[in-house]
Coordinates of C-alpha atoms and ligand atoms in Angstrom, one line a residue:
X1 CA 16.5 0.4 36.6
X2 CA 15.1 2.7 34.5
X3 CA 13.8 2.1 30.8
X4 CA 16.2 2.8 27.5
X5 CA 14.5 5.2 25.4
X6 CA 13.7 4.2 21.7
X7 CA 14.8 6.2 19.4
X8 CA 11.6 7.8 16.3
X9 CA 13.3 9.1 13.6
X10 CA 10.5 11.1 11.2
X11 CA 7.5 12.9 13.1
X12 CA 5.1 12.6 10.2
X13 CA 2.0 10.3 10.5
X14 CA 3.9 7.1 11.5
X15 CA 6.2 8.2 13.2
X16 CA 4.0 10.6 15.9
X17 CA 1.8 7.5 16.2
X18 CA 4.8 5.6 16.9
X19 CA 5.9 7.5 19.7
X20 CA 2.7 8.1 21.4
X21 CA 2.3 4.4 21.3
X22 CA 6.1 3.2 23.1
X23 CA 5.1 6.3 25.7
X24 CA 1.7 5.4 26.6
X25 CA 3.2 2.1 27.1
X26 CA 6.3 3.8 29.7
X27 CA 9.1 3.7 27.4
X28 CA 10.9 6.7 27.4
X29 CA 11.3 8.5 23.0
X30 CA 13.6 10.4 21.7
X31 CA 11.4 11.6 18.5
X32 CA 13.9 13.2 15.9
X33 CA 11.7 15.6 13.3
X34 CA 13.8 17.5 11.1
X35 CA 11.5 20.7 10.0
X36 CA 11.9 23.4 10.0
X37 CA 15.7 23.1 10.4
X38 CA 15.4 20.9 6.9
X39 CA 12.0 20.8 5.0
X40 CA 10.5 19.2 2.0
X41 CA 9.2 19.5 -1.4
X42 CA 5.7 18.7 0.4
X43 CA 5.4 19.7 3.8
X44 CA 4.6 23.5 4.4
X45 CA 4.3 23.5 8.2
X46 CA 6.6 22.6 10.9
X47 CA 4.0 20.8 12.2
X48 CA 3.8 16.7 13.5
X49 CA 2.0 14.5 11.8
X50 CA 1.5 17.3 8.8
X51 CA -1.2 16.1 6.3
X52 CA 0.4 17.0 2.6
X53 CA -2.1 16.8 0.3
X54 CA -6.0 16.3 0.8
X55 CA -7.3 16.8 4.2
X56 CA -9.4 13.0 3.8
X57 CA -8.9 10.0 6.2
X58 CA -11.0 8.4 3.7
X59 CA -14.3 6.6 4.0
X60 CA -15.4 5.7 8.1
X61 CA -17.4 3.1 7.8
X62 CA -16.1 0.2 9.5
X63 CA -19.0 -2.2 8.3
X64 CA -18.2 -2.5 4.2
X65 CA -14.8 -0.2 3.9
X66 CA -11.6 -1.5 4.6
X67 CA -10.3 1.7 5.6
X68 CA -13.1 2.2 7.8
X69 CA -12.5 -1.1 9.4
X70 CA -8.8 0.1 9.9
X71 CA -10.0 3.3 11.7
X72 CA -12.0 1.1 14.1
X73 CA -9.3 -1.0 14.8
X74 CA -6.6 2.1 15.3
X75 CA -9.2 3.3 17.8
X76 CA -9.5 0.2 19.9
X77 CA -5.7 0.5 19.9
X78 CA -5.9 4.4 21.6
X79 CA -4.6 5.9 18.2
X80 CA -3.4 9.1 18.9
X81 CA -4.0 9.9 15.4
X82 CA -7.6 8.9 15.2
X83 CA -8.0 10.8 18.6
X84 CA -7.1 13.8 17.1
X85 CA -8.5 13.4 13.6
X86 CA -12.0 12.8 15.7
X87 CA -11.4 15.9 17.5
X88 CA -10.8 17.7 14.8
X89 CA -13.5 16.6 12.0
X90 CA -15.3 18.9 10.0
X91 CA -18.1 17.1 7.1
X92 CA -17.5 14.9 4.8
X93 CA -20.3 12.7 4.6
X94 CA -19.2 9.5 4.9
X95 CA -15.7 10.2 5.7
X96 CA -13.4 11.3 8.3
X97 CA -11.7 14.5 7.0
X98 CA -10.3 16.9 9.8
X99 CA -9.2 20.7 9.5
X100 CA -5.7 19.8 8.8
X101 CA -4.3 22.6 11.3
X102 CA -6.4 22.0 14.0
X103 CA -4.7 17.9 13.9
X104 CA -1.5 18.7 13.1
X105 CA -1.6 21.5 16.5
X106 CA -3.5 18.3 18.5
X107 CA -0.6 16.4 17.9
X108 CA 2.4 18.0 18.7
X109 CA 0.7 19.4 21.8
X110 CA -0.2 16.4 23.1
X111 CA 3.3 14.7 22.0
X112 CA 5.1 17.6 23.4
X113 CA 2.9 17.6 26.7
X114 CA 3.8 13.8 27.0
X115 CA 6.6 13.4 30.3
X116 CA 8.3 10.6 28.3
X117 CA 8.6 12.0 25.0
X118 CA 11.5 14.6 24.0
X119 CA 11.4 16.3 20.4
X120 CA 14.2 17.2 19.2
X121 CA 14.2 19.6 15.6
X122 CA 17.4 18.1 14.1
X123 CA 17.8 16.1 10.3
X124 CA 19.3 12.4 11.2
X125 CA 21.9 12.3 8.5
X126 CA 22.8 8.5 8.6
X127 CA 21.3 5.4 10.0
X128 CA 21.3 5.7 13.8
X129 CA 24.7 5.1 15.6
X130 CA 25.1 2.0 17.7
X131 CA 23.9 3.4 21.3
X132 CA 20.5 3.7 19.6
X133 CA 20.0 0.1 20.2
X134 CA 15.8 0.4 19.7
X135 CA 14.8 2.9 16.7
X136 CA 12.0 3.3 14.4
X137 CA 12.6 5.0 10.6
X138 CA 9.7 6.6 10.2
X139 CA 10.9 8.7 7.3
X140 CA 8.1 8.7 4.8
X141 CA 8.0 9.2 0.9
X142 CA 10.2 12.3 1.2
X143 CA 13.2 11.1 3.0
X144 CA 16.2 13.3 3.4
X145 CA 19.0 12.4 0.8
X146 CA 21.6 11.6 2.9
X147 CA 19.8 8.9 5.5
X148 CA 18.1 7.7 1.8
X149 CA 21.4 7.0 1.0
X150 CA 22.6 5.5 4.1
X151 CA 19.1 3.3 3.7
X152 CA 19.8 1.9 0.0
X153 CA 24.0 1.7 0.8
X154 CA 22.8 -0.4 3.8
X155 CA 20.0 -3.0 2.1
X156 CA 21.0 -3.2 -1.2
X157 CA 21.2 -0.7 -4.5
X158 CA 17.6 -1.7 -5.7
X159 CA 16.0 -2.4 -2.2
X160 CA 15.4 1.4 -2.2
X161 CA 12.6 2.7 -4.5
X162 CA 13.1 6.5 -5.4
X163 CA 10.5 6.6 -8.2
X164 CA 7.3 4.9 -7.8
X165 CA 5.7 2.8 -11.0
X166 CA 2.5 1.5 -10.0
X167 CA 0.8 -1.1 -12.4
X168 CA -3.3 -1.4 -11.4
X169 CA -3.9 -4.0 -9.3
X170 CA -7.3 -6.2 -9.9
X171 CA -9.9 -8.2 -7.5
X172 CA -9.7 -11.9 -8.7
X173 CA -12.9 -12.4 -8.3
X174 CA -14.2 -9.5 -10.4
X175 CA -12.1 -10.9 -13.8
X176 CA -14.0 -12.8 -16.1
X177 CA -12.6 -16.5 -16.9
X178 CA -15.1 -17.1 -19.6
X179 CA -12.7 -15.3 -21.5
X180 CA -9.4 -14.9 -19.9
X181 CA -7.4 -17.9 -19.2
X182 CA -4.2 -19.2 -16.4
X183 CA -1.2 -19.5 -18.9
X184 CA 2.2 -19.1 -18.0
X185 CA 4.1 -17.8 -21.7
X186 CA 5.6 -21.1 -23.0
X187 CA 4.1 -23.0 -20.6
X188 CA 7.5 -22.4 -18.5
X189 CA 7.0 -23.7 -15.1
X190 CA 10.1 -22.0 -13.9
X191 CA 11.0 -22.5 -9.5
X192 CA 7.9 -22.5 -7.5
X193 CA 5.3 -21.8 -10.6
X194 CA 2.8 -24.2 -11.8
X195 CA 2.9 -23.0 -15.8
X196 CA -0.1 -21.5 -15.3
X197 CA 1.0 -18.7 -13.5
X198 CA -0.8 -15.7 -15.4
X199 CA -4.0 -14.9 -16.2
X200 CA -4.0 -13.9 -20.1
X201 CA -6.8 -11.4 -21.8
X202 CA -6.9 -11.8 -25.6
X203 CA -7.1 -9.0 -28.0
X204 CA -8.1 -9.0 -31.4
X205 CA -6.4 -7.2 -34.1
X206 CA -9.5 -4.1 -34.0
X207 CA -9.6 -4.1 -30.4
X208 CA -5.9 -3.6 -29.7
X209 CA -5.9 -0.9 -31.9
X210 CA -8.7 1.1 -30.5
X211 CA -7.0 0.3 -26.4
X212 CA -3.8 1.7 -28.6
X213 CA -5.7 4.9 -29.7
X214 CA -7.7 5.2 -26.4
X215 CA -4.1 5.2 -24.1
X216 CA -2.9 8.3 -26.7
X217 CA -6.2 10.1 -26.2
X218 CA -6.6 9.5 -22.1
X219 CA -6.6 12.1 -20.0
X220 CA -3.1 12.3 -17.9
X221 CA -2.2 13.5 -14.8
X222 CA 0.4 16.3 -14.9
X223 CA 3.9 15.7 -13.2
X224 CA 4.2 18.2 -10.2
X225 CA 7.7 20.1 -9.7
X226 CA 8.9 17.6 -7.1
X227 CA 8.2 14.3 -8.8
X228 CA 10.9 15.4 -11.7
X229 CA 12.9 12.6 -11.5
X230 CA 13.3 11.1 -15.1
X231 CA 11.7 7.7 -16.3
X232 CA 13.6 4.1 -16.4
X233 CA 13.3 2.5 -20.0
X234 CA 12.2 -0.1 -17.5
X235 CA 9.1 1.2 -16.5
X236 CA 7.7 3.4 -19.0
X237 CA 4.3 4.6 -18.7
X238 CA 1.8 2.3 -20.7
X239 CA 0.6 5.4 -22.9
X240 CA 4.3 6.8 -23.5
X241 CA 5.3 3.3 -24.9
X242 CA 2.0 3.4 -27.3
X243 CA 3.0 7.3 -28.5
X244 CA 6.0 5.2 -29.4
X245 CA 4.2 3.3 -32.7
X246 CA 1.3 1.3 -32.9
X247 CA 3.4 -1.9 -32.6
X248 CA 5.2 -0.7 -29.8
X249 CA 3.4 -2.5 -27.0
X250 CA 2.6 -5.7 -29.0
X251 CA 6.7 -6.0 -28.9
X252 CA 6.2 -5.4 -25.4
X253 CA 4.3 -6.0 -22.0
X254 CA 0.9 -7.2 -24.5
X255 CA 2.9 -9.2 -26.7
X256 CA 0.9 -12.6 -27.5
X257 CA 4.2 -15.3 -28.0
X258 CA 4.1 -18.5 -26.2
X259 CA 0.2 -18.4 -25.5
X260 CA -2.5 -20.1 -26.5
X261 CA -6.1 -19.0 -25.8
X262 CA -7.9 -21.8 -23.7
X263 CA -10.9 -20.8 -25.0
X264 CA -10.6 -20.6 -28.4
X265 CA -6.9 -22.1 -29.1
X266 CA -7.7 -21.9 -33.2
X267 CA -7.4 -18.1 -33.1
X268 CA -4.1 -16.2 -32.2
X269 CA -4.7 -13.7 -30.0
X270 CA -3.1 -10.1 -31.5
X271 CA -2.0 -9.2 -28.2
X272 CA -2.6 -10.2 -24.8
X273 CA -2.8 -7.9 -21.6
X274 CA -1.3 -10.9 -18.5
X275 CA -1.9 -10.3 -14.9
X276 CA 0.0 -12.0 -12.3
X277 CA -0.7 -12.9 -8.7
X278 CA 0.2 -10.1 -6.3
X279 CA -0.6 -11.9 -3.2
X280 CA -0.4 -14.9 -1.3
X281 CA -3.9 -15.3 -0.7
X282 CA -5.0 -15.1 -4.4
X283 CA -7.4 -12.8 -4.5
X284 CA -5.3 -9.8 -5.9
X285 CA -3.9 -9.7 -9.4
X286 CA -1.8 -7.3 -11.1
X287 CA -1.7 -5.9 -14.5
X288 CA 1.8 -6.7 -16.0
X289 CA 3.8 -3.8 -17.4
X290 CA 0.7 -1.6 -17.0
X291 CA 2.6 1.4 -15.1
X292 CA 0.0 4.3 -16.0
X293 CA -0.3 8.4 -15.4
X294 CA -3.3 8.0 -17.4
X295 CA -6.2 9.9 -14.8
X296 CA -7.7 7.3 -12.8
X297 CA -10.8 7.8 -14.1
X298 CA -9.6 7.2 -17.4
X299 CA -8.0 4.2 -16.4
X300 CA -11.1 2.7 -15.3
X301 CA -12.6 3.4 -18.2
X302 CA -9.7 2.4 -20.6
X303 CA -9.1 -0.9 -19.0
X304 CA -12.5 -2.4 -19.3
X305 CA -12.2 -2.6 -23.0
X306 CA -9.7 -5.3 -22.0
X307 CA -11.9 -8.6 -23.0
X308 CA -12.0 -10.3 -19.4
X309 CA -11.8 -6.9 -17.8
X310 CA -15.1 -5.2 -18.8
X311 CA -16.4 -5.9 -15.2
X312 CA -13.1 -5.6 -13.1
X313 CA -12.8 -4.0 -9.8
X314 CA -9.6 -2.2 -9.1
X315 CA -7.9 -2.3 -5.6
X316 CA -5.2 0.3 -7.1
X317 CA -5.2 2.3 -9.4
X318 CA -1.9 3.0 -11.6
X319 CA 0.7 5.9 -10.9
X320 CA 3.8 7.5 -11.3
X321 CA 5.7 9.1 -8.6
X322 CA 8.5 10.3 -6.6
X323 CA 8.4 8.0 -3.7
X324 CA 11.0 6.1 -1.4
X325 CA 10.3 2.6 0.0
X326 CA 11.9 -0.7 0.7
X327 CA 11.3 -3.9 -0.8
X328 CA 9.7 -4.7 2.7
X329 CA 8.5 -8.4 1.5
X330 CA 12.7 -9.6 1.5
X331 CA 13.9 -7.0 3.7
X332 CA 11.8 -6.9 7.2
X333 CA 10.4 -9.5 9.2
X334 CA 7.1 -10.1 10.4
X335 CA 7.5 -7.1 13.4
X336 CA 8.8 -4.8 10.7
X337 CA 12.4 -5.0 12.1
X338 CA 15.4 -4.9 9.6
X339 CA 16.3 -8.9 9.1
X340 CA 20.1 -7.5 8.9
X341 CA 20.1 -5.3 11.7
X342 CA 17.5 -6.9 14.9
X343 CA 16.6 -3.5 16.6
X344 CA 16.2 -1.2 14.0
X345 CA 12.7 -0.9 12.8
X346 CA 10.5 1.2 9.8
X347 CA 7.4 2.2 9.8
X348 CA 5.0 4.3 7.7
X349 CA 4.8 4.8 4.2
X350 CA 8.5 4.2 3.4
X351 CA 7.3 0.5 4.2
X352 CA 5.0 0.1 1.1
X353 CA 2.2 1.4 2.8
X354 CA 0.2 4.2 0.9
X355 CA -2.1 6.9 2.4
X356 CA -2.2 8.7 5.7
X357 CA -4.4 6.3 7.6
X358 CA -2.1 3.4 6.6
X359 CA 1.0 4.9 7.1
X360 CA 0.1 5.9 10.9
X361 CA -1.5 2.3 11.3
X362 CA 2.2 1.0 10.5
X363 CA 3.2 3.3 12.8
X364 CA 0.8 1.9 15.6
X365 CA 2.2 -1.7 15.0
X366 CA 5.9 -0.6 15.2
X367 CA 5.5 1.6 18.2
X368 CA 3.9 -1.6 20.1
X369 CA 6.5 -3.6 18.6
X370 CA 9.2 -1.9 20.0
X371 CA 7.8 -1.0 23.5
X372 CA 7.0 -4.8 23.8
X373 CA 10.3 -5.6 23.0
X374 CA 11.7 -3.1 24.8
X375 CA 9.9 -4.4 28.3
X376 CA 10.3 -7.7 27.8
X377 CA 7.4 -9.0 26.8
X378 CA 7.7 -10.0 22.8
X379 CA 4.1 -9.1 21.0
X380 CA 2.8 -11.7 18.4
X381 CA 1.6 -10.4 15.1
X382 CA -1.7 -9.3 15.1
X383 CA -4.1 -12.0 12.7
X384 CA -4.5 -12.1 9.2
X385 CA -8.2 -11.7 9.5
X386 CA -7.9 -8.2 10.8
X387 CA -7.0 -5.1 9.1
X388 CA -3.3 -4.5 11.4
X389 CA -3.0 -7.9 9.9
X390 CA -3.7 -7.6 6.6
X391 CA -1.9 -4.6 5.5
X392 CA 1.5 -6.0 7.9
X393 CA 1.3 -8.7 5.7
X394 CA 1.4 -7.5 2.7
X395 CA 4.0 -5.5 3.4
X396 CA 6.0 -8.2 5.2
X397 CA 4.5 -10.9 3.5
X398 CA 2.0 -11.4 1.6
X399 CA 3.2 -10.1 -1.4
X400 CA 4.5 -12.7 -4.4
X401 CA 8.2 -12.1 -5.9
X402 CA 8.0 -13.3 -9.1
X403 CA 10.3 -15.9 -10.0
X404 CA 10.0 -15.1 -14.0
X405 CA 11.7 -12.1 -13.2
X406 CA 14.8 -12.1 -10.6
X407 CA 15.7 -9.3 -9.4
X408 CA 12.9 -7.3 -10.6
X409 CA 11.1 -5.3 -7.9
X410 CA 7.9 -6.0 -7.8
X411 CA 5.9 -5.0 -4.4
X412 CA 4.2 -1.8 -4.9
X413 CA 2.7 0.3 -1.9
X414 CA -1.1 -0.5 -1.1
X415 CA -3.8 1.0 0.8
X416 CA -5.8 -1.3 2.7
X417 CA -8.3 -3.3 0.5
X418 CA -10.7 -5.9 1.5
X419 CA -8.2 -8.1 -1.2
X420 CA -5.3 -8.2 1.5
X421 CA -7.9 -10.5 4.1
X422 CA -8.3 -13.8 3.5
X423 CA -11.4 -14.6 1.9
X424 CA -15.2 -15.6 3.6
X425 CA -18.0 -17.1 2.1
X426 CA -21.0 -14.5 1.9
X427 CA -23.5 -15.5 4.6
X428 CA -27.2 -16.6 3.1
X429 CA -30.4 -14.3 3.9
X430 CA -33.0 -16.0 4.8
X431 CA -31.7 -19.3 3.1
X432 CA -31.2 -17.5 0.0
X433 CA -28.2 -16.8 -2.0
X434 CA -27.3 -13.4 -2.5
X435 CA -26.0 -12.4 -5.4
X436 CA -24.1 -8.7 -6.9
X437 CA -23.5 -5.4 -4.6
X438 CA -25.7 -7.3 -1.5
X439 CA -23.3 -10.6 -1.8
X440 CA -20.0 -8.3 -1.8
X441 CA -21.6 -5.8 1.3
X442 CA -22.5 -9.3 3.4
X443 CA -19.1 -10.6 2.4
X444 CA -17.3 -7.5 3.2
X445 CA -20.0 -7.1 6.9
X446 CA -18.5 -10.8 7.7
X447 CA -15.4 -9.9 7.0
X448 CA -15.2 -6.8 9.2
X449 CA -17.6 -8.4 12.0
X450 CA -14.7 -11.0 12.6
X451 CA -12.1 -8.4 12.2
X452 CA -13.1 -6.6 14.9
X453 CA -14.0 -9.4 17.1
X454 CA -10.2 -10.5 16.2
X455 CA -8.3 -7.5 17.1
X456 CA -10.1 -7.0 19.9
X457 CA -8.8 -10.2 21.0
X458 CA -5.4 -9.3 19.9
X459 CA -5.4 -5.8 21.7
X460 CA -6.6 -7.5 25.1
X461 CA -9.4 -5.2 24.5
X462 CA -12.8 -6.5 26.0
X463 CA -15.3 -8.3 23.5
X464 CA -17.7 -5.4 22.2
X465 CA -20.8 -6.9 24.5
X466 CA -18.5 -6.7 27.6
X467 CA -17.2 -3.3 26.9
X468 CA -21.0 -2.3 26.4
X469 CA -22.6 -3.4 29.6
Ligands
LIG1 C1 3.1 14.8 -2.3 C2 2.4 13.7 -1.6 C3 1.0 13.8 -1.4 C4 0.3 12.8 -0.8 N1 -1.0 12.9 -0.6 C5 -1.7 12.0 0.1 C6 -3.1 12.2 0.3 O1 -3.8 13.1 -0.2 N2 -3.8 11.3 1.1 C7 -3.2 10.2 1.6 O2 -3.8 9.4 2.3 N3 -1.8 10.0 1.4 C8 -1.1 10.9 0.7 N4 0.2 10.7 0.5 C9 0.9 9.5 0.9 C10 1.2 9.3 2.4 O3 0.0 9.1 3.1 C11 1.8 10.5 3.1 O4 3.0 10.7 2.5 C12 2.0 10.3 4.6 O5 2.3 11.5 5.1 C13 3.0 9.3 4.9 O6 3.2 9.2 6.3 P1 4.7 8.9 6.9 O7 4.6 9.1 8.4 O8 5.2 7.7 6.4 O9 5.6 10.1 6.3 P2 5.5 11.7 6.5 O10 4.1 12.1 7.1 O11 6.0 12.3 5.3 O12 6.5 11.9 7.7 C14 7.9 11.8 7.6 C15 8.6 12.8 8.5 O13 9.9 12.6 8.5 C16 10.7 13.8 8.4 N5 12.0 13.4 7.9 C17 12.4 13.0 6.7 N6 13.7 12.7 6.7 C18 14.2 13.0 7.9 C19 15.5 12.9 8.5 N7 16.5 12.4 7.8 N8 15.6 13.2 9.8 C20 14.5 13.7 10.6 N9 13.3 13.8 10.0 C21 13.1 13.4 8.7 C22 9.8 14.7 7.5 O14 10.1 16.0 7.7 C23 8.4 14.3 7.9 O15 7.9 15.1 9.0 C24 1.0 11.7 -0.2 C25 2.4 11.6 -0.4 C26 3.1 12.6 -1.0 C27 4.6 12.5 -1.2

């Protein structure tokens, strides 16, 4: 009998990655791409797998960068996307950038030259009828109207991000306690919390007015023509709320009620900047109400004259922009299938992934997803300890919904970060303790050492001294 194709809808990143994955494995794809019949405010080509913006698949190294790591991994995996990017490279130093032409033509020929892959240049309108029993969404930030509107009609009216308000996300460990403290406001304990579920940076009376006056003078990035979707009152930009008045944010995401400073509980803090867990693991915090445009360089800057911040290390930056994704954490389960409809799968960044590397990773997972599924032979997910891992979890996950605020979205599209793994102790040299930038690159070498020995395992890929002799 032969194989039931699986439906891609979306031949971007993901969904090309997708595809070359269920084919290699012998399942027949139907790969729906809808330029140049329908294009978008981004793409320019009617290329697959068309790279928008930068021409960068970020840093390469797979020893101290998570991204790196992630490359390594898609590799072992026979990426077709890391196939052609290495094909394709031209320098960069450290990372993998590729002549974005050269890709996008090693793609679609090799998709097109594939016997079990047919492309067909036609917009999917709705979500797929009910002979596609197997498909992937694959979609990206750009998704056509009317199958946006099928998506959000289908999981909910705010399961369906059109405008993306990214708050800055913080490494736990890189926070300073000395001065910051757990406090939830008024102590409130509220279902599944512990009281202390923020961490709380005071501000005096002078220092919240200069962070005041440094957020009006900031450098901002300028709104392109496509991103001009209006603000929510909900999520105003940090620096628009502080144009506003001077008491504006003190009233708002930094005001001080309900908390006490652990440290020094005579003195009431002026204003208080909270972060709140962001994921399971602990090790990723992020900066209530902080939704910024400010330049990222200026963030940086700006936010380390928080008191408890002057030494943080971001694993996001903030930003503002058009974008559609699910609220993956309560919508998908763990093999990125649609809990309400068993068959129908997304993948890419309209999971809550960010960047091209990411997106096509998410891709990888969902094409092996579906081909196992699809022959019978059910894939678990691949470990926690390895990037696939990692970044799945987080979007399926990992990711804390607060309980403070119901209904508020929360989950906000990531790029892998060495934050999503769970945590290792930093090996000793030579009996010693290491401390600073050689303790985080041994942490960060243990961590991808038994990443890679991890999804080997996972892949069914031979250990790396095998493979070698
Ligand atoms: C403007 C912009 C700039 C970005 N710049 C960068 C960057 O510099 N670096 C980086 O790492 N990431 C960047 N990103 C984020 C992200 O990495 C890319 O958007 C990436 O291309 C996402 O991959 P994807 O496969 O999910 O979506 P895409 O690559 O966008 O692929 C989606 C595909 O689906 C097609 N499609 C959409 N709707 C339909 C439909 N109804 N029927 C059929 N086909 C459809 C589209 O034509 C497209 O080919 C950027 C995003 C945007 C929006």
């Amino acid at each position: 009998m032969s194989t039931q194709p699986v439906h891609v809808i979306g031949g971007g990143l993901a969904g090309s990655e997708a595809s070359w994955q269920l084919a290699q494995a012998g399942v027949p794809v139907i790969l729906h791409e809808m330029r140049p019949v329908r294009g978008t405010d981004a793409h320019k080509t009617e290329g697959l797998a068309e790279l928008v913006c930068s021409n960068s698949f970020r840093s390469d190294d797979a020893e101290i960068n998570a991204v790196g790591l992630l490359h390594a991994e898609m590799r072992l995996a026979n990426s077709l996307i890391m196939s052609c990017g290495d094909a394709n490279q031209v320098p960069a130093g450290g990372a993998l950038a590729v002549d974005r032409d050269g890709f996008s033509d090693a793609v679609t020929a090799k998709l097109e030259a594939h016997p079990l892959i047919t492309i067909l240049r036609e917009e999917v309108e709705g979500l797929p009828p009910a002979d596609w029993d197997k498909t992937i969404i694959a979609t990206g930030p750009l998704t056509a109207p009317s199958l946006a509107a099928a998506i959000a009609e289908a999981t909910g009216a705010d399961a369906l991000a059109f405008f993306d308000a990214i708050a800055p996300i913080v490494h736990f460990d890189s926070i300073d306690l000395d001065v910051a403290w757990f406090q939830s406001r008024y102590d409130k304990v509220g279902p599944g919390g512990t009281g202390k579920d923020y961490i709380n940076c005071p501000m005096d009376k002078d220092q919240y007015l200069a962070f005041v006056q440094a957020l009006i003078d900031g450098g901002k990035t300028e709104f392109k023509e496509w991103e001009g979707t209006p603000y929510f009152d909900g999520c105003l930009p940090i620096e628009i709320m502080a144009e506003r008045g001077v008491e504006t944010l003190r009233h708002g995401p930094m005001k001080p009620m309900g908390l006490t400073n652990a440290h020094n509980p005579e003195v009431k803090a002026y204003a208080v900047v909270q972060l709140r867990q962001d994921n399971a693991l602990g090790t990723l915090y992020n900066m209530v109400g902080f939704q910024t445009k400010l330049k990222y360089a200026e963030q940086t800057r700006i936010f380390k004259m928080i008191p408890g911040l002057e030494n943080a290390e971001f694993a996001r930056l903030g930003g503002l922009h058009r974008n559609t994704y699910l609220n993956s954490p309560t919508l998908l389960d763990g093999s990125l299938q649609l809990k309400s409809r068993p068959g129908l799968r997304f993948a890419g960044q309209i999971t809550g992934c960010e960047g091209y590397v990411e997106s096509a990773a998410i891709g990888l997972l969902a094409g092996r997803f579906a081909a196992a599924e699809r022959l019978g032979r059910p894939l678990p997910v691949p470990p926690l300890t390895t990037a696939f891992g990692a970044l799945l979890n987080h979007i399926t996950g990992g990711h804390i919904v607060s309980d403070e605020e119901p209904g508020k979205r929360s989950f906000q599209p990531m790029n892998v970060n060495f934050g999503l793994f769970p945590p290792i102790e930093a090996p000793k040299s030579e009996g010693k303790r290491l401390r600073g930038k050689e303790k985080t690159n041994a942490k960060r070498r243990a961590i991808t050492a038994r990443a890679l020995v991890d999804a080997r395992e996972w892949l069914g890929v031979a250990p790396a001294r095998e493979a070698a002799e």
